[in-house]
mmCIF file of C-alpha atoms in Angstrom:
data_model
loop_
_atom_site.group_PDB
_atom_site.id
_atom_site.type_symbol
_atom_site.label_atom_id
_atom_site.label_comp_id
_atom_site.label_asym_id
_atom_site.label_seq_id
_atom_site.Cartn_x
_atom_site.Cartn_y
_atom_site.Cartn_z
ATOM 1 C CA UNK U 1 115.229 134.143 118.443
ATOM 2 C CA UNK U 2 114.932 136.256 121.576
ATOM 3 C CA UNK U 3 115.355 139.870 122.712
ATOM 4 C CA UNK U 4 118.717 141.384 123.596
ATOM 5 C CA UNK U 5 118.593 141.435 127.402
ATOM 6 C CA UNK U 6 120.230 144.090 129.580
ATOM 7 C CA UNK U 7 120.292 143.367 133.306
ATOM 8 C CA UNK U 8 120.348 146.592 135.277
ATOM 9 C CA UNK U 9 120.531 146.958 139.043
ATOM 10 C CA UNK U 10 121.915 149.045 141.869
ATOM 11 C CA UNK U 11 123.816 147.423 144.703
ATOM 12 C CA UNK U 12 125.816 148.418 147.753
ATOM 13 C CA UNK U 13 129.555 147.889 147.873
ATOM 14 C CA UNK U 14 128.927 144.593 149.673
ATOM 15 C CA UNK U 15 126.675 143.351 146.858
ATOM 16 C CA UNK U 16 123.243 143.894 148.404
ATOM 17 C CA UNK U 17 120.264 145.050 146.331
ATOM 18 C CA UNK U 18 117.972 145.316 149.361
ATOM 19 C CA UNK U 19 118.167 144.973 153.123
ATOM 20 C CA UNK U 20 116.560 142.068 154.956
ATOM 21 C CA UNK U 21 113.505 144.288 155.553
ATOM 22 C CA UNK U 22 113.193 145.118 151.841
ATOM 23 C CA UNK U 23 114.621 148.652 151.811
ATOM 24 C CA UNK U 24 116.154 149.193 148.378
ATOM 25 C CA UNK U 25 116.617 152.940 147.841
ATOM 26 C CA UNK U 26 120.242 152.631 146.753
ATOM 27 C CA UNK U 27 120.655 154.723 143.600
ATOM 28 C CA UNK U 28 121.426 158.434 143.657
ATOM 29 C CA UNK U 29 119.336 160.866 141.618
ATOM 30 C CA UNK U 30 121.778 160.774 138.702
ATOM 31 C CA UNK U 31 121.604 156.992 138.484
ATOM 32 C CA UNK U 32 117.803 157.016 138.586
ATOM 33 C CA UNK U 33 117.840 159.190 135.469
ATOM 34 C CA UNK U 34 120.293 156.769 133.830
ATOM 35 C CA UNK U 35 117.938 153.890 134.595
ATOM 36 C CA UNK U 36 115.007 155.692 132.998
ATOM 37 C CA UNK U 37 117.088 156.459 129.918
ATOM 38 C CA UNK U 38 117.638 152.711 129.549
ATOM 39 C CA UNK U 39 113.922 152.072 130.030
ATOM 40 C CA UNK U 40 113.135 154.604 127.326
ATOM 41 C CA UNK U 41 115.552 152.872 124.950
ATOM 42 C CA UNK U 42 114.081 149.388 125.542
ATOM 43 C CA UNK U 43 110.975 147.744 124.121
ATOM 44 C CA UNK U 44 110.124 146.004 127.393
ATOM 45 C CA UNK U 45 111.082 145.849 131.046
ATOM 46 C CA UNK U 46 110.852 142.634 133.074
ATOM 47 C CA UNK U 47 110.663 141.979 136.807
ATOM 48 C CA UNK U 48 109.768 139.062 139.042
ATOM 49 C CA UNK U 49 106.679 138.790 141.210
ATOM 50 C CA UNK U 50 108.795 139.453 144.318
ATOM 51 C CA UNK U 51 109.576 142.947 143.049
ATOM 52 C CA UNK U 52 105.902 143.592 142.312
ATOM 53 C CA UNK U 53 104.845 142.422 145.773
ATOM 54 C CA UNK U 54 107.565 144.359 147.599
ATOM 55 C CA UNK U 55 107.703 147.637 145.671
ATOM 56 C CA UNK U 56 104.500 147.912 143.578
ATOM 57 C CA UNK U 57 106.536 149.581 140.792
ATOM 58 C CA UNK U 58 105.092 151.514 137.858
ATOM 59 C CA UNK U 59 107.838 150.376 135.451
ATOM 60 C CA UNK U 60 107.300 153.457 133.303
ATOM 61 C CA UNK U 61 109.605 156.246 132.124
ATOM 62 C CA UNK U 62 108.983 159.147 134.509
ATOM 63 C CA UNK U 63 112.305 160.427 135.864
ATOM 64 C CA UNK U 64 113.197 162.076 132.542
ATOM 65 C CA UNK U 65 111.318 163.850 129.765
ATOM 66 C CA UNK U 66 109.196 161.247 128.010
ATOM 67 C CA UNK U 67 105.915 160.660 126.244
ATOM 68 C CA UNK U 68 103.426 157.886 127.074
ATOM 69 C CA UNK U 69 104.529 155.973 123.981
ATOM 70 C CA UNK U 70 108.069 155.838 125.437
ATOM 71 C CA UNK U 71 106.889 153.473 128.175
ATOM 72 C CA UNK U 72 108.156 149.928 127.601
ATOM 73 C CA UNK U 73 105.926 146.869 127.698
ATOM 74 C CA UNK U 74 105.847 145.637 131.299
ATOM 75 C CA UNK U 75 106.580 141.927 131.803
ATOM 76 C CA UNK U 76 106.108 140.143 135.126
ATOM 77 C CA UNK U 77 107.378 136.623 135.781
ATOM 78 C CA UNK U 78 104.679 135.357 138.123
ATOM 79 C CA UNK U 79 104.576 131.553 138.093
ATOM 80 C CA UNK U 80 101.784 131.199 140.677
ATOM 81 C CA UNK U 81 99.549 134.068 139.449
ATOM 82 C CA UNK U 82 100.077 136.141 142.594
ATOM 83 C CA UNK U 83 100.054 139.616 141.001
ATOM 84 C CA UNK U 84 97.782 141.764 143.224
ATOM 85 C CA UNK U 85 94.544 143.010 141.687
ATOM 86 C CA UNK U 86 95.536 146.616 142.449
ATOM 87 C CA UNK U 87 99.161 146.351 141.277
ATOM 88 C CA UNK U 88 100.247 149.471 139.421
ATOM 89 C CA UNK U 89 101.792 147.406 136.615
ATOM 90 C CA UNK U 90 98.251 146.470 135.554
ATOM 91 C CA UNK U 91 97.110 150.049 134.961
ATOM 92 C CA UNK U 92 96.706 151.699 131.549
ATOM 93 C CA UNK U 93 100.075 153.510 131.536
ATOM 94 C CA UNK U 94 101.614 150.809 129.334
ATOM 95 C CA UNK U 95 100.976 147.321 128.000
ATOM 96 C CA UNK U 96 101.478 144.483 130.471
ATOM 97 C CA UNK U 97 102.288 140.794 130.019
ATOM 98 C CA UNK U 98 102.148 138.393 132.961
ATOM 99 C CA UNK U 99 104.034 135.119 132.488
ATOM 100 C CA UNK U 100 102.714 132.241 134.586
ATOM 101 C CA UNK U 101 103.146 128.475 134.870
ATOM 102 C CA UNK U 102 100.721 125.943 133.390
ATOM 103 C CA UNK U 103 100.067 124.213 136.732
ATOM 104 C CA UNK U 104 98.091 127.248 137.890
ATOM 105 C CA UNK U 105 96.340 128.080 134.620
ATOM 106 C CA UNK U 106 93.037 126.202 134.898
ATOM 107 C CA UNK U 107 92.086 127.599 138.297
ATOM 108 C CA UNK U 108 93.251 131.117 137.523
ATOM 109 C CA UNK U 109 91.443 131.597 134.219
ATOM 110 C CA UNK U 110 88.189 130.849 136.029
ATOM 111 C CA UNK U 111 88.824 133.518 138.656
ATOM 112 C CA UNK U 112 87.429 137.033 138.893
ATOM 113 C CA UNK U 113 90.968 138.393 139.039
ATOM 114 C CA UNK U 114 91.723 136.958 135.600
ATOM 115 C CA UNK U 115 88.635 138.625 134.116
ATOM 116 C CA UNK U 116 89.597 141.929 135.722
ATOM 117 C CA UNK U 117 93.108 141.754 134.312
ATOM 118 C CA UNK U 118 91.794 140.832 130.850
ATOM 119 C CA UNK U 119 89.419 143.811 130.933
ATOM 120 C CA UNK U 120 92.417 146.031 131.621
ATOM 121 C CA UNK U 121 94.153 144.647 128.546
ATOM 122 C CA UNK U 122 96.696 142.553 130.460
ATOM 123 C CA UNK U 123 98.021 139.624 128.404
ATOM 124 C CA UNK U 124 99.013 136.252 129.845
ATOM 125 C CA UNK U 125 101.697 133.861 128.638
ATOM 126 C CA UNK U 126 101.662 130.309 129.968
ATOM 127 C CA UNK U 127 104.684 128.001 129.932
ATOM 128 C CA UNK U 128 106.483 125.441 132.036
ATOM 129 C CA UNK U 129 104.920 123.232 134.684
ATOM 130 C CA UNK U 130 105.236 124.872 138.108
ATOM 131 C CA UNK U 131 107.761 127.505 137.032
ATOM 132 C CA UNK U 132 107.762 129.742 133.973
ATOM 133 C CA UNK U 133 109.970 128.460 131.157
ATOM 134 C CA UNK U 134 112.116 131.550 130.665
ATOM 135 C CA UNK U 135 113.505 130.427 127.297
ATOM 136 C CA UNK U 136 109.977 130.007 125.946
ATOM 137 C CA UNK U 137 109.040 133.381 127.404
ATOM 138 C CA UNK U 138 111.928 135.082 125.609
ATOM 139 C CA UNK U 139 110.870 133.492 122.314
ATOM 140 C CA UNK U 140 107.297 134.689 122.853
ATOM 141 C CA UNK U 141 108.423 138.234 123.626
ATOM 142 C CA UNK U 142 110.501 138.277 120.447
ATOM 143 C CA UNK U 143 107.422 137.201 118.494
ATOM 144 C CA UNK U 144 105.579 140.112 120.134
ATOM 145 C CA UNK U 145 108.077 142.514 118.568
ATOM 146 C CA UNK U 146 110.304 143.026 121.601
ATOM 147 C CA UNK U 147 113.909 143.293 120.431
ATOM 148 C CA UNK U 148 115.532 144.850 123.491
ATOM 149 C CA UNK U 149 114.489 143.972 127.036
ATOM 150 C CA UNK U 150 115.598 145.547 130.300
ATOM 151 C CA UNK U 151 115.719 143.103 133.210
ATOM 152 C CA UNK U 152 115.187 144.639 136.651
ATOM 153 C CA UNK U 153 114.605 141.329 138.300
ATOM 154 C CA UNK U 154 115.098 140.349 141.873
ATOM 155 C CA UNK U 155 117.988 138.139 142.919
ATOM 156 C CA UNK U 156 116.258 134.847 142.098
ATOM 157 C CA UNK U 157 115.065 135.884 138.639
ATOM 158 C CA UNK U 158 118.481 137.370 137.869
ATOM 159 C CA UNK U 159 120.175 134.029 138.560
ATOM 160 C CA UNK U 160 117.571 132.006 136.679
ATOM 161 C CA UNK U 161 118.031 134.218 133.627
ATOM 162 C CA UNK U 162 121.816 134.143 133.615
ATOM 163 C CA UNK U 163 121.921 130.398 134.298
ATOM 164 C CA UNK U 164 119.694 129.892 131.251
ATOM 165 C CA UNK U 165 122.064 131.993 129.117
ATOM 166 C CA UNK U 166 119.438 134.682 128.545
ATOM 167 C CA UNK U 167 121.364 137.812 129.614
ATOM 168 C CA UNK U 168 123.586 139.642 127.145
ATOM 169 C CA UNK U 169 124.741 142.696 129.090
ATOM 170 C CA UNK U 170 124.993 143.777 132.726
ATOM 171 C CA UNK U 171 124.850 147.409 133.826
ATOM 172 C CA UNK U 172 125.347 147.850 137.546
ATOM 173 C CA UNK U 173 125.413 150.864 139.825
ATOM 174 C CA UNK U 174 127.645 150.383 142.866
ATOM 175 C CA UNK U 175 126.725 152.786 145.656
ATOM 176 C CA UNK U 176 129.256 153.790 148.341
ATOM 177 C CA UNK U 177 127.414 152.149 151.233
ATOM 178 C CA UNK U 178 127.531 148.894 153.175
ATOM 179 C CA UNK U 179 124.521 147.272 154.840
ATOM 180 C CA UNK U 180 125.612 143.696 155.592
ATOM 181 C CA UNK U 181 123.069 141.155 156.714
ATOM 182 C CA UNK U 182 123.050 137.429 155.977
ATOM 183 C CA UNK U 183 119.401 137.695 154.887
ATOM 184 C CA UNK U 184 119.810 140.833 152.794
ATOM 185 C CA UNK U 185 119.161 140.293 149.072
ATOM 186 C CA UNK U 186 122.237 139.976 146.886
ATOM 187 C CA UNK U 187 122.571 140.821 143.184
ATOM 188 C CA UNK U 188 122.247 137.127 142.278
ATOM 189 C CA UNK U 189 120.601 134.549 144.495
ATOM 190 C CA UNK U 190 118.891 131.273 143.561
ATOM 191 C CA UNK U 191 120.643 127.950 143.934
ATOM 192 C CA UNK U 192 123.959 129.236 142.590
ATOM 193 C CA UNK U 193 126.701 127.185 140.952
ATOM 194 C CA UNK U 194 128.657 124.517 142.795
ATOM 195 C CA UNK U 195 132.113 125.407 141.495
ATOM 196 C CA UNK U 196 133.956 128.447 140.198
ATOM 197 C CA UNK U 197 134.511 126.579 136.935
ATOM 198 C CA UNK U 198 130.760 126.831 136.313
ATOM 199 C CA UNK U 199 130.650 130.575 136.941
ATOM 200 C CA UNK U 200 129.357 132.816 134.161
ATOM 201 C CA UNK U 201 132.223 134.853 132.712
ATOM 202 C CA UNK U 202 131.979 138.535 131.836
ATOM 203 C CA UNK U 203 133.878 140.875 129.547
ATOM 204 C CA UNK U 204 134.436 144.381 130.901
ATOM 205 C CA UNK U 205 132.993 147.144 128.696
ATOM 206 C CA UNK U 206 133.078 150.425 130.588
ATOM 207 C CA UNK U 207 133.085 152.172 133.961
ATOM 208 C CA UNK U 208 132.476 155.728 135.081
ATOM 209 C CA UNK U 209 131.532 157.817 138.098
ATOM 210 C CA UNK U 210 127.971 159.154 138.226
ATOM 211 C CA UNK U 211 127.449 161.470 141.181
ATOM 212 C CA UNK U 212 128.700 159.438 144.124
ATOM 213 C CA UNK U 213 128.037 156.094 142.409
ATOM 214 C CA UNK U 214 130.221 153.855 140.247
ATOM 215 C CA UNK U 215 128.665 152.493 137.043
ATOM 216 C CA UNK U 216 130.038 149.230 135.662
ATOM 217 C CA UNK U 217 129.112 147.634 132.338
ATOM 218 C CA UNK U 218 129.887 144.093 131.239
ATOM 219 C CA UNK U 219 129.154 141.832 128.287
ATOM 220 C CA UNK U 220 128.083 138.316 129.261
ATOM 221 C CA UNK U 221 130.295 135.707 127.609
ATOM 222 C CA UNK U 222 128.796 132.511 126.257
#
């Protein structure tokens, strides 16, 4: 058993979710509200450590009318325990779970940072050897009462999740802009598949214009 996972992202027409320098302000104001509506409707929101390091996000519902209890549980996939001590996702705005790999557990749980995080109420989930076992993480989150999870991962986490068959739905905002750049982050990164026959297939659900952006929704086929 695992949560129903919705991958949401904004990308440029040429498939970039950030420039090579990390600039990622792609969505228009209307799409930002749409994103926060999804957050409000989900039990948890998950990102990778790269997103935390680059953007220091709050991962709360704040672009629309909401109460503190509307904030989803914040989940960070952080295999090497690199979450900064002052990261906003560790504040008291919402519950936070950091998923890390077992190879780094012994040293980390003896550190001052670990004690600080624990005192803030941050939970840790340990799995895998040097990388978090995402399937085990999804099972754990389901046991924690999380039935619907919003994935706002970076390109590497996005690919790892879809390769593992852990994404059910994709909601993507396509902005009318092109940035190019061989080193700019794409929607999916990671090692990729070797052949088109291995590609993950999608079933089109819906599309509509939102401001100047195009919203596309797909179901992930098994």
